[in-house]
Coordinates of C-alpha atoms in Angstrom, one line a residue:
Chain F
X1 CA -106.2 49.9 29.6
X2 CA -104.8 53.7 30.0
X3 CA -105.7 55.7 32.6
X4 CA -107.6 58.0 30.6
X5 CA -109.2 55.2 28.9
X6 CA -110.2 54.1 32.1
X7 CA -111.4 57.7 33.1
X8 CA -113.7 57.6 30.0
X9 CA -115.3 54.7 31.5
X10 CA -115.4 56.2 35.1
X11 CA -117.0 59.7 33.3
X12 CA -119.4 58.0 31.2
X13 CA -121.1 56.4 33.9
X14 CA -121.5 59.5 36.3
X15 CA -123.2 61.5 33.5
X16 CA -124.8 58.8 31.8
X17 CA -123.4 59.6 27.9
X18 CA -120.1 58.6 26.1
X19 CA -117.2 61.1 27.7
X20 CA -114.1 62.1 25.8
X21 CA -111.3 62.6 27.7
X22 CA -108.0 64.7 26.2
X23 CA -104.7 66.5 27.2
X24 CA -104.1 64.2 30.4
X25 CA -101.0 64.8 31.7
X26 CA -99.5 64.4 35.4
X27 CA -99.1 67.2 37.5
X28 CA -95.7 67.1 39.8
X29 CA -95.7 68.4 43.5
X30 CA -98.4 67.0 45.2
X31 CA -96.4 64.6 47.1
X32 CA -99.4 63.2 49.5
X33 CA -101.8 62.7 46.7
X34 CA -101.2 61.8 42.4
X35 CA -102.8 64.9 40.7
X36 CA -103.6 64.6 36.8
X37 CA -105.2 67.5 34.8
X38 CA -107.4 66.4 32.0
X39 CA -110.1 68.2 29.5
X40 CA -113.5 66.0 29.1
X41 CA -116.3 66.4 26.7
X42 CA -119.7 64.9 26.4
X43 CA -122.8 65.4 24.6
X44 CA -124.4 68.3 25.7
X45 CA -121.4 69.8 27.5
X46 CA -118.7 71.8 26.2
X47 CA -115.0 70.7 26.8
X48 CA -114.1 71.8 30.2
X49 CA -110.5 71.0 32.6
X50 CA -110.5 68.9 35.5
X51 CA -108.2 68.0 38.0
X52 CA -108.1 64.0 39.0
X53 CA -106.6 63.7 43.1
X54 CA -105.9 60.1 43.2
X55 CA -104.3 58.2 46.2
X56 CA -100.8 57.6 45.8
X57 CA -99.4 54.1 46.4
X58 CA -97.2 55.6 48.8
X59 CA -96.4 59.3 49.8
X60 CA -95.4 61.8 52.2
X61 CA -98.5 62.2 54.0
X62 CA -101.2 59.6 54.5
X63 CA -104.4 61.3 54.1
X64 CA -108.5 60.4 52.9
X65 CA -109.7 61.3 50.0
X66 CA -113.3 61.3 51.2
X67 CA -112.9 63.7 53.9
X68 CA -110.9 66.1 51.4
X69 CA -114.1 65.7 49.4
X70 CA -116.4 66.9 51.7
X71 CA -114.4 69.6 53.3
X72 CA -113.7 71.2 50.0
X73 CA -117.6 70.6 49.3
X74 CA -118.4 73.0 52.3
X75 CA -115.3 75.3 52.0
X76 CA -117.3 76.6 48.6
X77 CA -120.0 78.1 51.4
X78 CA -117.5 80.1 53.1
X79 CA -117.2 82.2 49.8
X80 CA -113.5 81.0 50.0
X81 CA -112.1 80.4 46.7
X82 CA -112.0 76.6 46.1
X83 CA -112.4 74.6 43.1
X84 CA -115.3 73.0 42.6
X85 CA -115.4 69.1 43.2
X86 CA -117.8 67.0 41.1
X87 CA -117.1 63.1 42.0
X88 CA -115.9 60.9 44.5
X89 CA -115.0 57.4 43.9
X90 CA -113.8 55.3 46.8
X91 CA -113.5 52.1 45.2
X92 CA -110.6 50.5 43.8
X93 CA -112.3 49.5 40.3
X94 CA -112.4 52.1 38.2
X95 CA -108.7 53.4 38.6
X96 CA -107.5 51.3 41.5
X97 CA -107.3 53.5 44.2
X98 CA -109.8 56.3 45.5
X99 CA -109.5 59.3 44.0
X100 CA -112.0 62.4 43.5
X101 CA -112.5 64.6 40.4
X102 CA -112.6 68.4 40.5
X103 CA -113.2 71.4 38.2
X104 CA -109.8 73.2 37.0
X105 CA -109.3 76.7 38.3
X106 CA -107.2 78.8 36.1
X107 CA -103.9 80.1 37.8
X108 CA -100.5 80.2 38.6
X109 CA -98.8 77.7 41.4
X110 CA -95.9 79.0 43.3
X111 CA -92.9 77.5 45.0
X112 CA -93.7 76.5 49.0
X113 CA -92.6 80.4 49.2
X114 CA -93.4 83.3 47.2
X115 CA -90.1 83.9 45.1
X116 CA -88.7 87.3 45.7
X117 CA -88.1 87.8 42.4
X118 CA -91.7 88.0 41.1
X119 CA -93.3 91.8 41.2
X120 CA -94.1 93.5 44.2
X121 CA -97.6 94.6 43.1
X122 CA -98.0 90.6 42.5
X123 CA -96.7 90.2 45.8
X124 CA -98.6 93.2 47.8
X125 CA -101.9 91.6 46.1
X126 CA -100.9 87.7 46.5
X127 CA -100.5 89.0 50.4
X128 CA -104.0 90.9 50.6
X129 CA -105.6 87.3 49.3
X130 CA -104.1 85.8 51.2
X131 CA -105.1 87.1 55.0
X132 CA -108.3 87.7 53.8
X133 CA -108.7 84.3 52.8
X134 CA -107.3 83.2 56.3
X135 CA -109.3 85.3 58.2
X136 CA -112.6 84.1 56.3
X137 CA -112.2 80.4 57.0
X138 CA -111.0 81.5 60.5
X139 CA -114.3 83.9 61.2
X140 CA -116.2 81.2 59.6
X141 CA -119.6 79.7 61.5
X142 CA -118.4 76.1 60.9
X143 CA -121.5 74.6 61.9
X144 CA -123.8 76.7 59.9
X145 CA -121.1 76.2 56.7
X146 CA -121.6 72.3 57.2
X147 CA -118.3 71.4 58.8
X148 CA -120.2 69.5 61.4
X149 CA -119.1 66.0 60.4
X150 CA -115.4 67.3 61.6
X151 CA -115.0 66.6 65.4
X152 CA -114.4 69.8 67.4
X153 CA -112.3 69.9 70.4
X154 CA -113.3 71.6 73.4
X155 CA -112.3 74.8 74.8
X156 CA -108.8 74.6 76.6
X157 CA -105.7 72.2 75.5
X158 CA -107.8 69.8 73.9
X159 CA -106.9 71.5 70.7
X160 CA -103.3 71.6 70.9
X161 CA -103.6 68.0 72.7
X162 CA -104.9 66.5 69.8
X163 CA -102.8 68.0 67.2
X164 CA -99.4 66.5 69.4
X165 CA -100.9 63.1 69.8
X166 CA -101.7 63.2 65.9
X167 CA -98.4 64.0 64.7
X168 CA -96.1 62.6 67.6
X169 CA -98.2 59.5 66.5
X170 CA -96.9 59.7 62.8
X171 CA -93.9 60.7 64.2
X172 CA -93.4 57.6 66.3
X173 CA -95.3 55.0 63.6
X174 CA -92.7 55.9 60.5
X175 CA -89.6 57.0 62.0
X176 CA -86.9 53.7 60.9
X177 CA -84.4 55.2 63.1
X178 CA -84.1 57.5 66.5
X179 CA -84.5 60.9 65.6
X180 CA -83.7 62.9 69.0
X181 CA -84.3 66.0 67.4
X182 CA -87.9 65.3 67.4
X183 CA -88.2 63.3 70.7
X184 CA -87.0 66.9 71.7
X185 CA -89.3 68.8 69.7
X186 CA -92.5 67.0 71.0
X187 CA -91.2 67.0 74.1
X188 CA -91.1 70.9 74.3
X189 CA -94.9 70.9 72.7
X190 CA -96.0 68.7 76.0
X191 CA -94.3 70.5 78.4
X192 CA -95.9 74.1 76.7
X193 CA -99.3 73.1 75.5
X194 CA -101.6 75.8 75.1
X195 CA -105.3 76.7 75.9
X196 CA -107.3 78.1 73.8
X197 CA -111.1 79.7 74.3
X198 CA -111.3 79.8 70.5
X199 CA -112.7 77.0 68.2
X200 CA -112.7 77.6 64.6
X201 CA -112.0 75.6 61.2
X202 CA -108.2 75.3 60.3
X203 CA -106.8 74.7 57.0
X204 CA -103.5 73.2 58.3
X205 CA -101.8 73.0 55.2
X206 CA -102.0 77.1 54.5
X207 CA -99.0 78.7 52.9
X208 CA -97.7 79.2 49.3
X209 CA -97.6 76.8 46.9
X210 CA -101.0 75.9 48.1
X211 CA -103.2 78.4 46.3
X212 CA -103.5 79.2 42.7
X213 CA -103.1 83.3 41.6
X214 CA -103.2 85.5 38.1
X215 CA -100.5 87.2 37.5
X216 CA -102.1 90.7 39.1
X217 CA -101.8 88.2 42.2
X218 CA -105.2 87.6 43.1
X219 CA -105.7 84.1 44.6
X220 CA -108.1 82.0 42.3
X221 CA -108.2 79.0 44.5
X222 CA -107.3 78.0 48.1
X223 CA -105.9 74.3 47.5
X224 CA -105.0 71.1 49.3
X225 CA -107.7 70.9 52.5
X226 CA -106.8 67.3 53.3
X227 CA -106.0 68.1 56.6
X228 CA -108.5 70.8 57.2
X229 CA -109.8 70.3 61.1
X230 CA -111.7 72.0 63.8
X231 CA -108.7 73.8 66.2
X232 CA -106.8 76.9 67.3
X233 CA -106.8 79.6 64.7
X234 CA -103.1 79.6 65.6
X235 CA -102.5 76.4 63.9
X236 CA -102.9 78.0 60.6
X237 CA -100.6 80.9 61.8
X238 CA -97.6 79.3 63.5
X239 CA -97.4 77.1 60.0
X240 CA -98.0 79.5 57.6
X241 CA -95.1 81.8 60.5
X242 CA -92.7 79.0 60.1
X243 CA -89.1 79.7 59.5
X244 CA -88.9 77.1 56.6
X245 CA -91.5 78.6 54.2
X246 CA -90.0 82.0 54.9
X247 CA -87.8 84.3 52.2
X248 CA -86.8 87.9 52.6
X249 CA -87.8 88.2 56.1
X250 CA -91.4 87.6 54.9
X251 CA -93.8 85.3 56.3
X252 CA -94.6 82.5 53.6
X253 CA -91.8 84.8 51.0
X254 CA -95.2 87.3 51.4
X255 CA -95.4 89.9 54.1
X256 CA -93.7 90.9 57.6
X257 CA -94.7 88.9 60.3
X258 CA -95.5 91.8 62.2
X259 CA -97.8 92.9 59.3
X260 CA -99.4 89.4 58.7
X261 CA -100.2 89.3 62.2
X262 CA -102.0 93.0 62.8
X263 CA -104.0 92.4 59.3
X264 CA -105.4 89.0 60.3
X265 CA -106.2 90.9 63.6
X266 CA -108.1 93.4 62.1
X267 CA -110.1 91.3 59.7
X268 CA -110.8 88.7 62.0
X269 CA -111.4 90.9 65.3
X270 CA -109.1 87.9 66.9
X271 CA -106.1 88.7 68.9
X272 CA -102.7 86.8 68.3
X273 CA -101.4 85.1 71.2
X274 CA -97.7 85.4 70.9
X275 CA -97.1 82.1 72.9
X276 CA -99.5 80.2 71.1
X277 CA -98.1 81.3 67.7
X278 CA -94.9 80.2 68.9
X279 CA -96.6 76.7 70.2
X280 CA -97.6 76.3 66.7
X281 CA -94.6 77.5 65.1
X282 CA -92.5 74.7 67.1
X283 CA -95.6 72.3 65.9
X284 CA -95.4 72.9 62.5
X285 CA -92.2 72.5 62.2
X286 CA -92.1 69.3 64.1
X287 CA -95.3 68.2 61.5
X288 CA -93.0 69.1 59.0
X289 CA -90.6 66.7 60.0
X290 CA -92.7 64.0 60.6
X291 CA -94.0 64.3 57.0
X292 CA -90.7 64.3 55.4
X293 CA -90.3 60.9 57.6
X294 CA -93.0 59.5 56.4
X295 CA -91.9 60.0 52.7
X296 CA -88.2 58.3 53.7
X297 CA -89.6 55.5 55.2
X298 CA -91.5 55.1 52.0
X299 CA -88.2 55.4 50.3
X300 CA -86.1 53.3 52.5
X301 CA -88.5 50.7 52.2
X302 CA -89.2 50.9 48.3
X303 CA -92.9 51.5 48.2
X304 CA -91.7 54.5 45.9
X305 CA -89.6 55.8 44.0
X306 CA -90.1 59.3 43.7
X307 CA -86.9 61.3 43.8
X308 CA -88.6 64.5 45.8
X309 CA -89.0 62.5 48.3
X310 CA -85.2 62.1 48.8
X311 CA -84.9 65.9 48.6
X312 CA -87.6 66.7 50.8
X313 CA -85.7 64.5 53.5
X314 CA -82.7 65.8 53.3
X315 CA -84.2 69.3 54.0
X316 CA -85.2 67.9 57.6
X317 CA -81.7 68.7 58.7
X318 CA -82.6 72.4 58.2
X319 CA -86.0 71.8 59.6
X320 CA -83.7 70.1 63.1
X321 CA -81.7 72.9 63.2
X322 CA -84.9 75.2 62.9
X323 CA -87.2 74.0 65.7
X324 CA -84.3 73.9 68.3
X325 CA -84.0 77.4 67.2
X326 CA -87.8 78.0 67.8
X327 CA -87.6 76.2 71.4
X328 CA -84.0 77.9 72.8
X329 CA -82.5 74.5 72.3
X330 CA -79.0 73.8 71.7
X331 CA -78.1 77.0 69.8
X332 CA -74.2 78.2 69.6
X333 CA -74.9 80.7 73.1
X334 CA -75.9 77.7 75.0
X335 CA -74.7 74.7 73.3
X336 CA -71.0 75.6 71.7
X337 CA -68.1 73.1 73.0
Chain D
X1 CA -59.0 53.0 41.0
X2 CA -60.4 54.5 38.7
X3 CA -63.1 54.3 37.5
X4 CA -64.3 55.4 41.4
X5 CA -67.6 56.2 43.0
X6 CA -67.1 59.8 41.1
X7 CA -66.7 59.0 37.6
X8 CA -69.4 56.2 37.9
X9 CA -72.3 58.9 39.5
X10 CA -71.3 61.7 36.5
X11 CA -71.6 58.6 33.8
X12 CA -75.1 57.8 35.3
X13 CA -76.0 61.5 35.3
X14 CA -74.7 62.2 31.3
X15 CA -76.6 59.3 30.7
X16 CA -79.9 60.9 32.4
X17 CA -79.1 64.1 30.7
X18 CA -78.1 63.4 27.3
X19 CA -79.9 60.2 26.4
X20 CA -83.2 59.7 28.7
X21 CA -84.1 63.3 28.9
X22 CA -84.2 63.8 25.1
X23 CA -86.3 61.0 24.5
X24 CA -89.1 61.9 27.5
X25 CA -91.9 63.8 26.3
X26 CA -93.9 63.3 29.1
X27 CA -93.2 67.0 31.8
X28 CA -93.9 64.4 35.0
X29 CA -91.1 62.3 34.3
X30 CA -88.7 64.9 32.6
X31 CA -89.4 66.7 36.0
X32 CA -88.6 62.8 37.8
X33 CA -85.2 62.7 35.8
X34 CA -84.4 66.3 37.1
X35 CA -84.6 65.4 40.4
X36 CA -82.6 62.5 39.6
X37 CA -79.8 64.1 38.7
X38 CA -79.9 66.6 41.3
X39 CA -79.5 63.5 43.8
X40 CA -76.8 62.3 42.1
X41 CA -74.6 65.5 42.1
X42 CA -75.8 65.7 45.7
X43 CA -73.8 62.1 46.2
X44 CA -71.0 63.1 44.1
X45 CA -70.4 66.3 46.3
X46 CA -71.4 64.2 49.7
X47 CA -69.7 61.0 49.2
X48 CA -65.8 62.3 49.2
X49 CA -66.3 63.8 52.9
X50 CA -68.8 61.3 54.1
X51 CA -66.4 59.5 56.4
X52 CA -65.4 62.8 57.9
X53 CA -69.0 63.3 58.4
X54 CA -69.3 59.9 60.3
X55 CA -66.2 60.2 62.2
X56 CA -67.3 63.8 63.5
X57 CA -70.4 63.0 64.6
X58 CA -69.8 59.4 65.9
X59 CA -66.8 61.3 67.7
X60 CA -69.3 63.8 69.3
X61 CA -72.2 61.6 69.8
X62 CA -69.8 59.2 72.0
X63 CA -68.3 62.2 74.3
X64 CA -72.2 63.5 74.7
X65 CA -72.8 59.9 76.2
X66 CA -70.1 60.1 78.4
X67 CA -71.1 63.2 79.6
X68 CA -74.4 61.6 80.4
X69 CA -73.2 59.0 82.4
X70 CA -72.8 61.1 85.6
X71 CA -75.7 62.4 85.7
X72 CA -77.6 59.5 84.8
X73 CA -75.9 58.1 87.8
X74 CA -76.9 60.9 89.8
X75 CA -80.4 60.9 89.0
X76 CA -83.7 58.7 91.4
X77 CA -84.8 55.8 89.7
X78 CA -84.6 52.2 88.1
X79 CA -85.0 54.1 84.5
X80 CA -81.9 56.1 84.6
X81 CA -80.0 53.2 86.5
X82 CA -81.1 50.9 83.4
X83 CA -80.1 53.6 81.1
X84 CA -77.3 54.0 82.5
X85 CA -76.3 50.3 82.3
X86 CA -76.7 50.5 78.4
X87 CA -75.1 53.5 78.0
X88 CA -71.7 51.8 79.7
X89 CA -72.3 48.9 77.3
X90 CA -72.9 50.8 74.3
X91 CA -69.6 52.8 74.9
X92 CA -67.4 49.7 75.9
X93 CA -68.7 48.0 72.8
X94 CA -67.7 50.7 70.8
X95 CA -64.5 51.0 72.2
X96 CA -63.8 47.0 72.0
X97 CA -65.0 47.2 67.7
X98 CA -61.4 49.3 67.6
X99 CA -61.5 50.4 63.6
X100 CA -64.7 49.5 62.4
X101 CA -66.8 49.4 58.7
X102 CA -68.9 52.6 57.7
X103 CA -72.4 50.2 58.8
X104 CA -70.3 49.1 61.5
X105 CA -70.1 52.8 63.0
X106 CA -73.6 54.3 61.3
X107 CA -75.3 51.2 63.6
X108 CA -73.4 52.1 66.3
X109 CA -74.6 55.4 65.9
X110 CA -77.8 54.6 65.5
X111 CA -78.2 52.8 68.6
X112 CA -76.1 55.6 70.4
X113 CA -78.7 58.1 69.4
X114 CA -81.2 55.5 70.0
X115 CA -79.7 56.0 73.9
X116 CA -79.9 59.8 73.9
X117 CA -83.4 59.7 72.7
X118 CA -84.3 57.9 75.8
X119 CA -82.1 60.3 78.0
X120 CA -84.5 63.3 76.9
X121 CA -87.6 62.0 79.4
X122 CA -85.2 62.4 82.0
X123 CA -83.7 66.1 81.7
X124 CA -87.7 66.9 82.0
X125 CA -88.6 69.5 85.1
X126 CA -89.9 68.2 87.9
X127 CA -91.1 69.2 91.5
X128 CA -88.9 66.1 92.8
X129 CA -86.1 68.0 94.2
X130 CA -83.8 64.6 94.4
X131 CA -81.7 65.3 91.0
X132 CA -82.5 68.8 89.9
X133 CA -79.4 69.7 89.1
X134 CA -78.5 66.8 87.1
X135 CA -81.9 66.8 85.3
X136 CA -80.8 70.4 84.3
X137 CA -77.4 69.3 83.1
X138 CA -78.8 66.4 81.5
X139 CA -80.9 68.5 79.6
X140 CA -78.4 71.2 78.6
X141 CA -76.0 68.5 77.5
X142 CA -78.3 67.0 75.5
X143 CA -79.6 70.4 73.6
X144 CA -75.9 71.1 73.0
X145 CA -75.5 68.0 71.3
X146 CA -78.6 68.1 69.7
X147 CA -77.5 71.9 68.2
X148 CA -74.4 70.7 67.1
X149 CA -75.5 67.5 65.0
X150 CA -78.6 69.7 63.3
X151 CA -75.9 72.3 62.2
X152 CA -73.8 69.6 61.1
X153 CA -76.6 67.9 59.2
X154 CA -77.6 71.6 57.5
X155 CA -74.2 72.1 55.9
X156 CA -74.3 68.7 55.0
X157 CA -77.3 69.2 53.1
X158 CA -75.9 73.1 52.0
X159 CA -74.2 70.5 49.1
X160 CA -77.9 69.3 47.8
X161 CA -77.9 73.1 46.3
X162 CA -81.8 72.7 46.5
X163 CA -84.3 74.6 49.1
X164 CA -87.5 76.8 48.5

């Protein structure tokens, strides 16, 4: 039985009436998570896009389904611009692994940086979305928004504690080889680990390629929350800051640094630490890494086949020679023979 | 000999191109055999200067071991002794293989920087002034190495042709 037969099925039980379901087709990108887009119709209710965000068998990041559910389910309260998500399934039955269904947002996706090539007005208006977005989820009353299933860290290093042990963890369950690069990396984060007084939600996957825009470059919908968390604002700035999803000196291909930084001040009323930023600059990067060795190992060890997954690899050598970069490690000045 | 590694990879690649392609009419997997390709022009362009690749960095990764093994020597502690130890077997091992096959040397290598990622603990600050100066050197040496392998890795990948 197709997928979309099986959908159907799926559909037709949740609303109670026969469902049609046409135009599925696979999206690509996506790598932690199989994403289809589909049109359904059923008595009653005119035809209408969805998206499908199905576990993978294997992938670059192992993530839950459920808690992407319910975080996107709350995000809508921030006044945030998510899609809408409709139905969670967390059995294996209906389309043999969990997966949830959301309403389709109309929009452009971008490359994992804004390409330079695309207007500037686009790009002037893609960037106003885009701190204001950041700023909203940052200024956000979590507990009032109903983010209080996520566990929230309290004040001091417990923040940046947490997120080390998380991805050192990953780090140290899928590497299939040393990788000294990151033994150096994480080595750096637990000898610098900041404090922070300031608790708020965190997106931790914000940057381009993760939102939706119109071609006037307003941002339709803030995407891919499945590792949203309770943290350090600065988490969300040192990735979105990183060196690898930069083009044309601009943060994320977008703005300045300098000008990302004073307009997330002023809409926020926060202050930018500039050691923390870095903290989480050196921690993206080293997250980075640990994803893309997650996906090899799922490679190397044939639970997949997906080429990007190869590519995506391949592009941790630039991501190496970029974090010793960020911690004043082995550059030419201090480490030519 | 032909036909070699070369003419094999581009036959796979026409084959992708001008036979599968045509015939996919799903986008997902058109966009599957892109990457595909893509990959194999990256081994096309990789696999003639592979073995320089290996010999450079097994070259450097065995002279940043011996560099370690003074100061491993100088620093407190049964951990550095037993690194030590392993370091002096890895290298004489190496030495004894004499010419050796590609796995031969990329499992060498491995377990060289298998060494050096337990070195790193060691170059760490401390208040313990016993060994400063080596934990400082230990540190330094490492980094250099560390520098040097990541650029080497970047222009390796410069041939993939492929970033954001």
């Amino acid at each position: 039985m197709s997928i979309g037969s099986r959908l159907e099925s799926f559909l037709a039980a949740r609303v109670g009436r026969p469902v049609r379901v046409s135009a599925l087709s696979r999206k690509s990108g996506g790598a932690s998570r199989e994403t289809y887009l589909f049109e359904a119709e059923w008595e009653g209710s005119e035809k209408r896009g969805f998206v499908l965000r199905r576990d993978p068998v294997a992938s670059l990041l192992e993530s839950d389904r459920s808690h992407e559910y319910r975080v996107l389910e709350a995000a809508r309260s921030l006044g945030v611009p998510v899609p809408a998500v409709r139905w969670l399934e967390l059995g294996r039955e209906a389309l043999d692994r969990p997966f949830f269904v959301m309403e389709r947002v109309d929009g452009m996706v971008t490359p994992p940086t804004f390409p330079q090539a695309y207007p500037d007005e686009m790009r002037e208006r893609c960037a106003e979305d885009f701190v204001s977005i950041l700023a909203a989820i940052h200024r956000a009353d979590w507990r009032a928004a109903g983010f209080g299933f996520l566990d929230a860290p309290a004040p001091g290093p417990e923040a940046a504690r947490r997120a080390v042990d998380l991805w050192r963890g990953i780090f140290e369950k899928d590497r299939i080889e040393p990788n000294p690069v990151l033994t150096r990396a994480f080595e750096w984060l637990e000898e610098n680990l900041p404090s922070s007084d300031q608790v708020t939600l965190v997106h931790a996957d914000y940057r381009s390629g993760n939102y939706l825009h119109e071609s006037d470059g307003r941002i339709t919908a803030m995407l891919d929350w499945e590792m949203a968390h309770l943290g350090d604002p600065h988490e969300d700035l040192g990735w979105a800051a990183m060196p690898y999803w930069a083009s044309g000196g601009r943060v994320c291909g977008l703005l300045p640094l300098e000008d990302f930084v004073a307009r997330w001040e002023s809409a926020t009323g926060l202050r930018v630490d500039p050691a923390r930023l870095r903290f989480y600059q050196v921690l993206g990067t080293a997250k980075m890494m640990a994803i893309a060795l997650t996906g090899v190992r799922n490679l190397c060890e044939a639970r997949t086949c997906e080429p990007t997954l190869a590519i995506v690899g391949l592009l941790n050598g630039r991501l190496a020679r970029e974090v010793l970069e960020l911690i004043g490690a082995g550059t030419p000045a201090t480490g030519a023979r | 000999m032909r036909p070699d590694l070369d003419d094999v990879l581009s036959a796979v690649q026409r084959l992708l191109q001008a036979e599968v392609m045509p015939s996919v009419a799903d986008p997902f997997v058109a966009e599957q055999v892109m990457y595909a390709s893509l990959l194999l022009e990256y081994a096309k362009k990789a696999w003639p200067i592979e073995h320089q690749a290996v010999s450079e960095e097994h070259r450097d990764l065995d002279a940043t071991l011996r560099a370690l093994m003074p100061l491993l020597a100088a620093l407190p502690g049964a951990v550095a002794a037993d690194l030590l130890r392993e370091v002096r077997a890895h290298l004489s091992a190496t030495a004894a293989e004499g010419s050796a096959s590609l796995d031969a040397v990329l499992a060498r290598d491995r377990e060289g920087r298998g060494l050096l990622d337990r070195a790193i603990p060691l170059g760490r600050a401390s208040s313990e002034p016993a060994g400063a100066d080596a934990r400082a050197k230990l540190r330094a040496t490492v980094d250099a190495y560390l520098g040097r392998a990541a650029r080497r890795q970047e222009a390796a990948i410069a041939l993939l042709g492929f970033t954001w």
